[in-house]
Short mmCIF file of C-alpha atoms and ligand atoms in Angstrom, two decimals:
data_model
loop_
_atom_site.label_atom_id
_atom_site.label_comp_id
_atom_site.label_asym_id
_atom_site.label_seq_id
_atom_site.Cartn_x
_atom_site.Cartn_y
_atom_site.Cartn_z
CA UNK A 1 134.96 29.15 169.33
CA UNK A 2 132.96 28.14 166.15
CA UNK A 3 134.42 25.60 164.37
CA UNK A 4 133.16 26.40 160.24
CA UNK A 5 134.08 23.16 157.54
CA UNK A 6 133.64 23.61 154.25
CA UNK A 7 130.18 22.99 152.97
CA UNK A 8 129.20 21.87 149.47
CA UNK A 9 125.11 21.77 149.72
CA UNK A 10 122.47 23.71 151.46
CA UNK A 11 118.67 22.92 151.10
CA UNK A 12 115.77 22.94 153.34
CA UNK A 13 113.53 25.77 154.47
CA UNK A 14 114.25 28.10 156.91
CA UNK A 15 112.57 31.39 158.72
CA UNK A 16 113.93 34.61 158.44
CA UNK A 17 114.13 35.68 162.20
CA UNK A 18 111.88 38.68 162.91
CA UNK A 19 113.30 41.98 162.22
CA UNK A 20 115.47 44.30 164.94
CA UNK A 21 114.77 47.77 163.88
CA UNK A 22 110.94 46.95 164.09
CA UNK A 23 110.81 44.92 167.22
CA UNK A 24 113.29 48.03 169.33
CA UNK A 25 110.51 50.39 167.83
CA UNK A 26 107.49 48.49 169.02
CA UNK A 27 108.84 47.71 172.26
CA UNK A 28 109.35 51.19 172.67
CA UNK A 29 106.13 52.78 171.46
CA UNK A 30 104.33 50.20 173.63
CA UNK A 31 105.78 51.19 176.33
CA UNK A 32 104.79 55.32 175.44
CA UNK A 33 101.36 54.46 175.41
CA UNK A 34 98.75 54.44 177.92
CA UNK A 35 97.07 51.22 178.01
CA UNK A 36 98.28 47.14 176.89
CA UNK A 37 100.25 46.64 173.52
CA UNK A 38 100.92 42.81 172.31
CA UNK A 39 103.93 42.44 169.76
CA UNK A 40 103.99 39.37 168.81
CA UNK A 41 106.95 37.43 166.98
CA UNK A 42 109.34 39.85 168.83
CA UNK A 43 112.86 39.17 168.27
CA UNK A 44 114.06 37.73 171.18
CA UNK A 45 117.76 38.99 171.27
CA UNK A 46 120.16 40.38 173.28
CA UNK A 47 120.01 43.86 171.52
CA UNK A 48 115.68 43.98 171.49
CA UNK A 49 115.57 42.60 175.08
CA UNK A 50 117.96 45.54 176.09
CA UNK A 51 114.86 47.82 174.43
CA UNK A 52 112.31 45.49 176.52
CA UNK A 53 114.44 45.71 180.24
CA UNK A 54 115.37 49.71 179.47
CA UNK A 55 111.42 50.16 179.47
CA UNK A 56 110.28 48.33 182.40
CA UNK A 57 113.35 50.15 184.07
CA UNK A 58 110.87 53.45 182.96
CA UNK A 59 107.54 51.73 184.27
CA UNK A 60 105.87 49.60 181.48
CA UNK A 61 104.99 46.38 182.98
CA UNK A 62 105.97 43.08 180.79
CA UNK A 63 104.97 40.09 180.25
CA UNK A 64 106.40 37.16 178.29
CA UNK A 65 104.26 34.19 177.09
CA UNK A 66 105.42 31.75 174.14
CA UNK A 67 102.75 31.81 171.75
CA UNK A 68 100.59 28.80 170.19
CA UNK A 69 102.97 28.25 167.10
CA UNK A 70 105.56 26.18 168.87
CA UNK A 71 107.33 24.93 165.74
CA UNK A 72 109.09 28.57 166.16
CA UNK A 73 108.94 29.01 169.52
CA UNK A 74 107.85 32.68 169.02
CA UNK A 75 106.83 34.44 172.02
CA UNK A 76 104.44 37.25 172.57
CA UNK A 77 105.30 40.16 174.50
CA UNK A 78 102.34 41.98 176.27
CA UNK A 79 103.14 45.42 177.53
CA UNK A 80 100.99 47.82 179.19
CA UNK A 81 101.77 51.55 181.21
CA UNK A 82 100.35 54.57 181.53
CA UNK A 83 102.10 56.52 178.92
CA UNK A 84 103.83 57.92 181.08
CA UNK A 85 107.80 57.37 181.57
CA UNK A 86 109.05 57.01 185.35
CA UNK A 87 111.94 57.91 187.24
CA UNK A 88 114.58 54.73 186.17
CA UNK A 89 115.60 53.45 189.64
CA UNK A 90 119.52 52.47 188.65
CA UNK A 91 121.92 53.11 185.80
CA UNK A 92 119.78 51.97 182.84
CA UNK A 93 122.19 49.13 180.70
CA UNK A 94 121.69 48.89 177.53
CA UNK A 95 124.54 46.63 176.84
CA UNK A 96 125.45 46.20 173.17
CA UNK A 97 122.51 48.51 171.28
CA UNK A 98 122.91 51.51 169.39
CA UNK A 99 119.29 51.76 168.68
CA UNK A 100 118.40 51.64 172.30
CA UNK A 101 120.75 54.36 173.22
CA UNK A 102 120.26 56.84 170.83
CA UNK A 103 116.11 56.41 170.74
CA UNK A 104 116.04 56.72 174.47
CA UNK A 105 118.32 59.35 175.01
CA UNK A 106 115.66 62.18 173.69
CA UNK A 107 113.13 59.86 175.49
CA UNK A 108 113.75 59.91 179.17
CA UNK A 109 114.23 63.70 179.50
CA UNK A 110 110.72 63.00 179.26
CA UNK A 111 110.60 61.67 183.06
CA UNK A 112 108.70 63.62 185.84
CA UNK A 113 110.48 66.90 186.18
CA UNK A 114 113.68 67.74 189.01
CA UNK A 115 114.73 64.11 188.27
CA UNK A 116 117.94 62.28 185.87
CA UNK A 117 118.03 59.21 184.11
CA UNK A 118 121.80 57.78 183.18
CA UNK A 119 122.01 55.10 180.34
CA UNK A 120 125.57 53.10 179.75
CA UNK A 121 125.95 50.33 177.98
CA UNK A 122 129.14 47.69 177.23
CA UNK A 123 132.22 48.82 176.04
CA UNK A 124 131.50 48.90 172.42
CA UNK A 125 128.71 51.16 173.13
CA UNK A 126 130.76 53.44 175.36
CA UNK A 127 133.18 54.25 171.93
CA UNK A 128 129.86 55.08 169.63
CA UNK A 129 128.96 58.95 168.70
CA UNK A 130 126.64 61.05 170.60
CA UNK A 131 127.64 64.36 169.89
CA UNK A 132 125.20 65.11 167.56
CA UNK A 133 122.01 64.16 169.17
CA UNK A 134 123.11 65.30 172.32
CA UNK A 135 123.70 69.22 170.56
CA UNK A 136 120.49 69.00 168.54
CA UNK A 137 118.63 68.22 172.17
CA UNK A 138 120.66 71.36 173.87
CA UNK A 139 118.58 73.19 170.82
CA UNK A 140 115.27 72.19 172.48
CA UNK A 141 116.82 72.97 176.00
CA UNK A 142 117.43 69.28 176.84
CA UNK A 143 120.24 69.32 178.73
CA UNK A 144 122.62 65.43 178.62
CA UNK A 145 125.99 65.18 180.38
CA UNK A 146 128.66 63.32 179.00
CA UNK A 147 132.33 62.82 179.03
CA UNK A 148 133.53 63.40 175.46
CA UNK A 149 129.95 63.22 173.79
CA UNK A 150 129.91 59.60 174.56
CA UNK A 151 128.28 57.03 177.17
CA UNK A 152 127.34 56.96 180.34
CA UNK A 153 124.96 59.49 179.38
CA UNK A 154 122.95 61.43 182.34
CA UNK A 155 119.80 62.84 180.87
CA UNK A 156 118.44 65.56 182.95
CA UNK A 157 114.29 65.39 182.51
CA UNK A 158 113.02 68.81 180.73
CA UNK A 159 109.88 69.98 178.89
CA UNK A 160 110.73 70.42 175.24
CA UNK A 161 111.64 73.84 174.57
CA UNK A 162 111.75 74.66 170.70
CA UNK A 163 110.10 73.76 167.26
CA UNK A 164 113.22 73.30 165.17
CA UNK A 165 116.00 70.90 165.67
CA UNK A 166 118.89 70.68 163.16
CA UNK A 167 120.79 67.72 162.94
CA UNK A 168 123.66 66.07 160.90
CA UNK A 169 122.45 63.89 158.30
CA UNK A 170 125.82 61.66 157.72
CA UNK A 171 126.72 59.84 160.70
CA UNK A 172 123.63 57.61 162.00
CA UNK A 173 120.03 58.38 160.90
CA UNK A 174 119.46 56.47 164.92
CA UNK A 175 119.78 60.14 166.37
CA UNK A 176 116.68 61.30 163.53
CA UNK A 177 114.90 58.41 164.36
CA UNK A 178 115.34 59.48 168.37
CA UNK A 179 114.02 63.03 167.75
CA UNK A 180 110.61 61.63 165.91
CA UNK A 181 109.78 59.58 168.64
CA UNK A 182 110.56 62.43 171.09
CA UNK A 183 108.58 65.54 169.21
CA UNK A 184 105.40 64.39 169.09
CA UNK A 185 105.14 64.93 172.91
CA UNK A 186 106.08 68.96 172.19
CA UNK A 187 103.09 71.60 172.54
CA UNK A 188 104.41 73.23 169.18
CA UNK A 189 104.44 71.87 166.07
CA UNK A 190 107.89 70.83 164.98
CA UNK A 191 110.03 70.26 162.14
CA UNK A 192 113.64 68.72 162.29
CA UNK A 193 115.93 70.02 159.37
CA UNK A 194 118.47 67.51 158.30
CA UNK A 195 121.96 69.01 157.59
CA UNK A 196 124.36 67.73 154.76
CA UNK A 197 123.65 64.13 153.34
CA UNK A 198 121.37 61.94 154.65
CA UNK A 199 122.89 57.81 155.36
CA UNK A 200 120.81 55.26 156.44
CA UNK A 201 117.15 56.94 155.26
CA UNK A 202 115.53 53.53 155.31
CA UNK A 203 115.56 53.27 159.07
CA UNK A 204 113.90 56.34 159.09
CA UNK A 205 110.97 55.00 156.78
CA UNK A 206 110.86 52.11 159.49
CA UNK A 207 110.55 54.21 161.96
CA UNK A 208 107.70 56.51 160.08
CA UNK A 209 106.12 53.35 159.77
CA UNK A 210 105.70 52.00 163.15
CA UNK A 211 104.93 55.10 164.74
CA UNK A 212 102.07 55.46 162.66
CA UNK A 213 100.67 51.72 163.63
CA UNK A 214 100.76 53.10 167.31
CA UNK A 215 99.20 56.47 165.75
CA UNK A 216 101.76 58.56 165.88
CA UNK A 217 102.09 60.81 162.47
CA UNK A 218 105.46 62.21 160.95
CA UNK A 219 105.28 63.74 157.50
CA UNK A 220 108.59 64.44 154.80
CA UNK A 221 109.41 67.34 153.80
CA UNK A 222 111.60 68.07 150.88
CA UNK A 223 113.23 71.22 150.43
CA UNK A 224 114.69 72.28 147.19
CA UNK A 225 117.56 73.83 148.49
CA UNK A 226 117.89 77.37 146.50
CA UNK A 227 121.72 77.88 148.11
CA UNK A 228 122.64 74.70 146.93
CA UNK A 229 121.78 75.09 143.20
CA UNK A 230 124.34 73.32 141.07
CA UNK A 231 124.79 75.86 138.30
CA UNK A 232 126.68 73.51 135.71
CA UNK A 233 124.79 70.88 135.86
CA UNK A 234 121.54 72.63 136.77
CA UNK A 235 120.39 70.29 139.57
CA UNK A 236 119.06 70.79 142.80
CA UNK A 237 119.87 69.61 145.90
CA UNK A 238 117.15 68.25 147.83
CA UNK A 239 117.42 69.21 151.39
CA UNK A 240 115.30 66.73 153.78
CA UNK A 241 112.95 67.83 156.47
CA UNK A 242 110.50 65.91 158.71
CA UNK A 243 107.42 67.50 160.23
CA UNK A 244 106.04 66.88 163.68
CA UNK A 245 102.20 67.71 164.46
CA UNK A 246 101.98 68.75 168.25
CA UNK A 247 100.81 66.94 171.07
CA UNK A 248 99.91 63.62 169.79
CA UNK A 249 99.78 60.47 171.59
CA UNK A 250 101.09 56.87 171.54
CA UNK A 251 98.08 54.49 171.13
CA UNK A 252 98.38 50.95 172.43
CA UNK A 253 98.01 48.31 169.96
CA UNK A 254 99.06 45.01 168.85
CA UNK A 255 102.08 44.38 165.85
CA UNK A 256 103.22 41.44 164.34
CA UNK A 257 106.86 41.91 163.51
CA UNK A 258 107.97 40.59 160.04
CA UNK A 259 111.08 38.99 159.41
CA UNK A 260 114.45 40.50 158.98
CA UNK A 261 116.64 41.34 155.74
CA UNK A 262 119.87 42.29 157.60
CA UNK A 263 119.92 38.41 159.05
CA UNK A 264 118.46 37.34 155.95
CA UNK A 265 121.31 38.27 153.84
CA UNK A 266 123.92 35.41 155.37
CA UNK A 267 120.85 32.90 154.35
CA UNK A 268 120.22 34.71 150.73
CA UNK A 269 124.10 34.95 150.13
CA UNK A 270 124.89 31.77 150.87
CA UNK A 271 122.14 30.31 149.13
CA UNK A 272 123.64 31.75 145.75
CA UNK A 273 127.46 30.62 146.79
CA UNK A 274 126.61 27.69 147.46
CA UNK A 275 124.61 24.84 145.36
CA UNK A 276 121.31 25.29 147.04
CA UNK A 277 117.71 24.27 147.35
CA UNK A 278 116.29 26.58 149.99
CA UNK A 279 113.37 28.95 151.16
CA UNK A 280 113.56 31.80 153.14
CA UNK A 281 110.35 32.60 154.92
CA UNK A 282 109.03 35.82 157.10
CA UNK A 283 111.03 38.07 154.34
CA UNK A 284 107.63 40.39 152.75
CA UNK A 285 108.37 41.59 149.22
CA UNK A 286 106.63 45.26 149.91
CA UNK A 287 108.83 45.40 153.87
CA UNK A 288 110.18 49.10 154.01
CA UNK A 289 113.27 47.39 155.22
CA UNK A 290 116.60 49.14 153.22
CA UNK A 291 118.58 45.80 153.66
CA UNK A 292 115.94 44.31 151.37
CA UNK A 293 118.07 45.52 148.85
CA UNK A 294 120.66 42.66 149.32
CA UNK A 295 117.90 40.69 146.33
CA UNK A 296 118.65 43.44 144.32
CA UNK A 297 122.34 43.26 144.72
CA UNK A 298 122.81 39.56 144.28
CA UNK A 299 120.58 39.77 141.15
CA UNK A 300 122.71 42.64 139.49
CA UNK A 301 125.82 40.00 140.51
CA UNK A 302 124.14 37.47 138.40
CA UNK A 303 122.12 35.51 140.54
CA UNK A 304 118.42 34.17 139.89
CA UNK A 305 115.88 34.17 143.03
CA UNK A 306 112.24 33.56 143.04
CA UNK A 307 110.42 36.46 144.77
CA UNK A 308 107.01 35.41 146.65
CA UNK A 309 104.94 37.94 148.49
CA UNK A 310 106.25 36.46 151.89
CA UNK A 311 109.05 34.29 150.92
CA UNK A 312 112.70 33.93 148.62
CA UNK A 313 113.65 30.94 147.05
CA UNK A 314 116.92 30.04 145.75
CA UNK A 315 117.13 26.82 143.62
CA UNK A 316 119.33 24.67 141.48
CA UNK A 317 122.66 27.41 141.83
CA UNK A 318 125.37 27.61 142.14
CA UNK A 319 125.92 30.95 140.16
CA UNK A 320 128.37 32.46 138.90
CA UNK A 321 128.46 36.05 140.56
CA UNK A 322 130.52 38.76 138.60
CA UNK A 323 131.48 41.94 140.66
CA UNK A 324 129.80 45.30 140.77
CA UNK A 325 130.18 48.51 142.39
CA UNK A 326 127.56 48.58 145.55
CA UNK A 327 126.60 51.92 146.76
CA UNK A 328 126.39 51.63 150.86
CA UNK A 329 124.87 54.90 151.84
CA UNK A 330 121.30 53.68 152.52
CA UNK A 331 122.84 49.70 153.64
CA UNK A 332 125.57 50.13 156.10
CA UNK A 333 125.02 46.50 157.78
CA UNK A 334 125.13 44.28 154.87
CA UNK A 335 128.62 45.32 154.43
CA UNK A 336 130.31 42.34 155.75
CA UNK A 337 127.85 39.94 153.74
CA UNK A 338 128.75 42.42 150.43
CA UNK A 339 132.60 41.78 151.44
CA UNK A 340 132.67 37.71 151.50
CA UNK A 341 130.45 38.38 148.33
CA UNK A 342 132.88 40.26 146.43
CA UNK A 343 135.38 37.61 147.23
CA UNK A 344 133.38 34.79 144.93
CA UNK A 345 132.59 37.06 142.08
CA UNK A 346 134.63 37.23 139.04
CA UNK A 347 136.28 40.56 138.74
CA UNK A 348 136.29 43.88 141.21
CA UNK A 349 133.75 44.66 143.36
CA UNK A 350 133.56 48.40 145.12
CA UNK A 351 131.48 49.08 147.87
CA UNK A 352 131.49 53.00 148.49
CA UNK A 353 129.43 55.40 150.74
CA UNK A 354 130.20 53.45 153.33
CA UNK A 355 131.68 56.01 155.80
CA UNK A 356 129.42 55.62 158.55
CA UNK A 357 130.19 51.95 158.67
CA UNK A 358 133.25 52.33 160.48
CA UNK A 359 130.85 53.45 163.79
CA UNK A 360 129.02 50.82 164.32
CA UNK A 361 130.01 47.47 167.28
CA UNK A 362 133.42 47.72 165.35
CA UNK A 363 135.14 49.35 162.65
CA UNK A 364 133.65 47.21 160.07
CA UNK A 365 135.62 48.29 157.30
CA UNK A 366 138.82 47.69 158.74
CA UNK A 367 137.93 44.58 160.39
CA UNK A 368 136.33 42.78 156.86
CA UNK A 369 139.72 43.77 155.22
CA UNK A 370 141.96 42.49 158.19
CA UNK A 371 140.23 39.39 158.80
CA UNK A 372 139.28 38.37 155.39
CA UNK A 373 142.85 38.83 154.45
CA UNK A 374 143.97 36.39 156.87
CA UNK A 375 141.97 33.66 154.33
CA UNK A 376 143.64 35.01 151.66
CA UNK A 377 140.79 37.87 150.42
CA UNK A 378 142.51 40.39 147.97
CA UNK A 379 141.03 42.88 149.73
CA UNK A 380 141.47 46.75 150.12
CA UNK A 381 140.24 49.50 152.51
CA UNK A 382 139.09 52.53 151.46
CA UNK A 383 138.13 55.48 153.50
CA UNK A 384 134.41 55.03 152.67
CA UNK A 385 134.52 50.89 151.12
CA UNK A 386 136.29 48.06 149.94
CA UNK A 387 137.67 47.31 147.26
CA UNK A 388 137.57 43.20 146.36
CA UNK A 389 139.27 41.25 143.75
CA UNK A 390 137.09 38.29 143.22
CA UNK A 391 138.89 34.94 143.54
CA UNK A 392 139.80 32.92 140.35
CA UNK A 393 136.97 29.83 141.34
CA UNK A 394 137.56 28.55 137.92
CA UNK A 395 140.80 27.77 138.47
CA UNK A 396 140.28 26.25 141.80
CA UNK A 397 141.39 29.55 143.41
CA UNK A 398 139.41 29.50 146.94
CA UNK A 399 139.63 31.37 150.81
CA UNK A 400 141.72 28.92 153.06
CA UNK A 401 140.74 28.32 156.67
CA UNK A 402 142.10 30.45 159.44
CA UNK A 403 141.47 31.73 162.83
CA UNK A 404 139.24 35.36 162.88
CA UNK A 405 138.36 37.54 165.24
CA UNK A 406 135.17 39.59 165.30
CA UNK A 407 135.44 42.38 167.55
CA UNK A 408 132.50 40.78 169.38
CA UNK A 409 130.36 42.27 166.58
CA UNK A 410 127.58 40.05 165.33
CA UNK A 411 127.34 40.77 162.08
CA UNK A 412 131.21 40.14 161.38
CA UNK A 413 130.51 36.04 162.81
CA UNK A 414 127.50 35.17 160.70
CA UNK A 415 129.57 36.64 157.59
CA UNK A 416 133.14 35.01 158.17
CA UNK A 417 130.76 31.72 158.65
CA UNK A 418 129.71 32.27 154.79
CA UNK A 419 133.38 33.14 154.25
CA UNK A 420 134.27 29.87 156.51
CA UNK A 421 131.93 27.59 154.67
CA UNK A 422 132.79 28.26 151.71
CA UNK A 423 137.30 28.44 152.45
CA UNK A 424 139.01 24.82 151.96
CA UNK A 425 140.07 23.44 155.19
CA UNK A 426 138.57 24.70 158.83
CA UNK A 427 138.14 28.38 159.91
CA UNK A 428 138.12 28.99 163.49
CA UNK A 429 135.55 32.31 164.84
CA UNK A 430 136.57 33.39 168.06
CA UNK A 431 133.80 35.11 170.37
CA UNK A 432 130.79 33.59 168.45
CA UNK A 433 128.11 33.97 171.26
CA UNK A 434 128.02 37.67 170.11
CA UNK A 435 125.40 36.24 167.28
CA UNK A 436 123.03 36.38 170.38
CA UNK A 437 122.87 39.93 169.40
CA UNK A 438 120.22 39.89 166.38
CA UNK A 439 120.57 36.59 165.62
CA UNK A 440 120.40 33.88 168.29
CA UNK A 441 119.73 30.93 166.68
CA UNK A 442 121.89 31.44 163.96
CA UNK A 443 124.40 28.18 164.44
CA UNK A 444 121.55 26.21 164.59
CA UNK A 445 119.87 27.56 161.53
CA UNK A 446 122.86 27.31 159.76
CA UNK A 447 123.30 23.57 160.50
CA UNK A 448 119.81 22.74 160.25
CA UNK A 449 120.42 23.78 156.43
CA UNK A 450 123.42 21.35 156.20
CA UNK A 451 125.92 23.52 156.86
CA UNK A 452 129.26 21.67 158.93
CA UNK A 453 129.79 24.00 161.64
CA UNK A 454 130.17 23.52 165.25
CA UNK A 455 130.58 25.37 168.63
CA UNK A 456 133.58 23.66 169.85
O1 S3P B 501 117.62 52.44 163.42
C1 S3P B 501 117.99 51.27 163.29
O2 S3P B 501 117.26 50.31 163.62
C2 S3P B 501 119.33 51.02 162.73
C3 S3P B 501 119.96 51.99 161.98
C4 S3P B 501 121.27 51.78 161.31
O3 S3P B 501 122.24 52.58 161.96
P1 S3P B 501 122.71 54.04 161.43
O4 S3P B 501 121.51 54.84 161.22
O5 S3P B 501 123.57 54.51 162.56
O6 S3P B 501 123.49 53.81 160.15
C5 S3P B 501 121.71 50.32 161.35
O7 S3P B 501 123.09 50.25 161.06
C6 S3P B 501 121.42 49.67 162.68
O8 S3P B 501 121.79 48.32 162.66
C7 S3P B 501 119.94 49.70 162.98
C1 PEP B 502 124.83 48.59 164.04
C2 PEP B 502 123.93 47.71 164.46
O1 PEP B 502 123.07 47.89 165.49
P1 PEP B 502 123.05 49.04 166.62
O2 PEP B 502 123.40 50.33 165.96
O3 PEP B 502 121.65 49.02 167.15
O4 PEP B 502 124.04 48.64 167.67
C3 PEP B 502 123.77 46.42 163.76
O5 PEP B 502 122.84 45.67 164.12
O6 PEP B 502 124.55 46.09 162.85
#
């Protein structure tokens, strides 16, 4: 249980802690290419390490040295194979991560042939969707058996048969980000056509990104859609395409992964609630990161942040935040930050485009409205958002202490912490270790800023 007391002052400076999406995707590539790939400043948590064990399962060999810079206790990951993926020898676990499962599920048909590889992962992961990768990889003749499109997956190994895969754009842009790592092994050139809207498009740029520092090249390709012509308002509807060159290969290399927006956002958001002196480092002003967006947000809610090159700085708050609609689409996982937000700003907030948030290690949506409620939030669900009546903090109006649960979902903890920190009298956060997930030294961050909270 963590134990959260309200906190008046934060100040000090802090790291961001190095990104996720970046340190599953160089993990990955490394282990795609033939010859020894350092990634240094990996995120060591539970979700990246699941990446790291799922490819030694498939033959890269590891090793794990803490680097000079012991002040962070960063490690360096060194990771060398042949570029070739073997035959997994058990069930392959990827515990808690989407990302893992749905980039390695195109990846391991690519095993020597006549053989299967079968991923699972904890229960959480066991209720996520599949059904759409696993029908766009039937269209390449990559067969994947399932019970009810979801994990354990069994992945039977086959050449890839096909140069155009069509795939859903609106649920989770992980199964896009699966087929671009997978195509560039196919003899054809290849093209995957996305279908209906497109959520989550920054994790694609990420993806673009790092494939191309282990020189691997994926270009955009945007269609205007003829059928979809809007004829009263005379506007056309882009339709988004990514193309594939054939036969290109992973090259080994060594990354530096930068720090991470998504974790950031509990140390940026906080900074404004709260009256604060504090610097975030690791967080790069030109990252491709979508979640770097939460600046943005917090600005247009009336806050003032100094923007270095490599660092944010809150001083001298604490602001008064008014509330403002928040499109979601390209932002799913700052939504529980956004909710605790809209709870401190004068007036409504309304996060919308949110529908794919409801998929991830919980029902997000539901479990911000339920759990905020319980410390009096005047909070609403939507089918796609929230809707959040900002408190009356001018007339002493506050959130009062309770006991939450989180769904063991990571990202609910570190926000009802904000929430927590900022209630009068104590909130209690059942199943807390789950930070582990993408943040693992988030308690001590947090208290290392001054913030009162305690594992009990
Ligand atoms: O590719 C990635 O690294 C991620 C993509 C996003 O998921 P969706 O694309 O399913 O929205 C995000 O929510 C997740 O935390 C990480
Ligand atoms: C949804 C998340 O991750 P994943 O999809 O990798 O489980 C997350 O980190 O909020």
């Amino acid at each position: 249980m963590l134990l959260v007391n309200p906190t008046k002052k934060i100040n000090g400076t802090v790291y961001a802690p190095p990104s996720k999406s970046y340190t599953h995707r160089a993990v990955i590539c490394a282990g795609l290419a033939n010859g020894t790939s350092k990634i240094i400043q990996p995120l060591k948590s539970q979700d990246c390490i699941s990446s790291l064990n799922a490819m030694k399962a498939l033959g890269s060999t590891i090793d794990i040295k803490k680097s000079n810079d012991d002040e962070l206790e960063n490690e360096v990951w060194t990771i060398s194979s042949d570029g070739n993926l073997k035959v997994p020898k058990n069930v392959i676990d990827i515990g808690n991560s989407g990302t893992t499962l749905r980039i390695l599920t195109s990846l391991v048909s690519q095993i020597p042939h006549n053989s299967i590889a079968i991923l699972n992962g904890d229960e959480s992961i066991r209720k996520r969707p599949m059904g759409p990768l696993i029908e766009a990889l039937s269209q390449l003749n990559i067969e994947v058996l399932s019970n009810d499109n979801k994990a354990p997956l069994v992945v039977k190994s086959s050449k890839i048969d096909g140069n155009i895969v069509k795939i859903t754009g609106d649920m989770s842009s992980q199964f896009i980000s699966s087929l671009m790592m997978l195509l560039p092994f196919n003899t054809q050139d290849s093209k995957i056509l996305i279908e209906g809207d497109l959520k989550s498009e920054p994790y694609l740029n990420i993806t673009i990104d790092l494939l191309d520092k282990f020189g691997v090249s994926i270009k955009k390709d945007e269609i205007n859609n003829i059928n979809n012509i809007n004829k009263k308002n005379k506007t056309n509807k882009k339709e988004n395409a990514y193309l594939i060159k054939a036969n290109q290969t992973y090259k080994a290399t060594d990354y530096i992964v930068e720090g991470d927006y998504s974790s950031a956002s509990y140390l940026i958001a906080l900074g404004v609630l709260l009256d604060s002196d504090i610097t975030i480092k690791n967080l790069f002003k030109d990252s491709k990161q979508g979640d770097k967006e939460i600046i943005n947000i917090v600005k247009r809610m009336g806050a003032d942040l100094e923007i270095r090159d490599d660092e944010v700085i809150i001083k001298n708050s604490k602001f008064k935040l008014k509330g403002i609609d928040i499109d979601v689409k390209n932002t799913p996982d700052l939504v529980p930050t956004l909710a605790v937000l809209g709870c401190f700003a004068e007036g409504t907030t309304t996060i919308y485009n949110g529908e794919h948030v409801r998929i991830k290690e919980c029902d997000r949506l539901m479990a911000c409205t339920k759990e905020l409620k319980k410390m009096g939030a005047k909070i609403e669900e939507k089918p796609d958002g929230l809707i959040i009546q900002g408190l009356d903090i001018d007339n002493g109006e506050t959130l009062k202490g309770a006991e939450l649960e989180t769904y063991h979902d990571h990202r609910l903890i570190m926000a009802f912490t904000m929430a927590g920190m900022l209630a009068k009298g104590q909130t209690k956060i059942k199943g807390e270790e789950a930070v582990s997930i993408s943040f693992p030294n988030f308690v001590d961050v947090i208290k290392s800023i001054g913030g009162n909270i305690a594992i009990e």
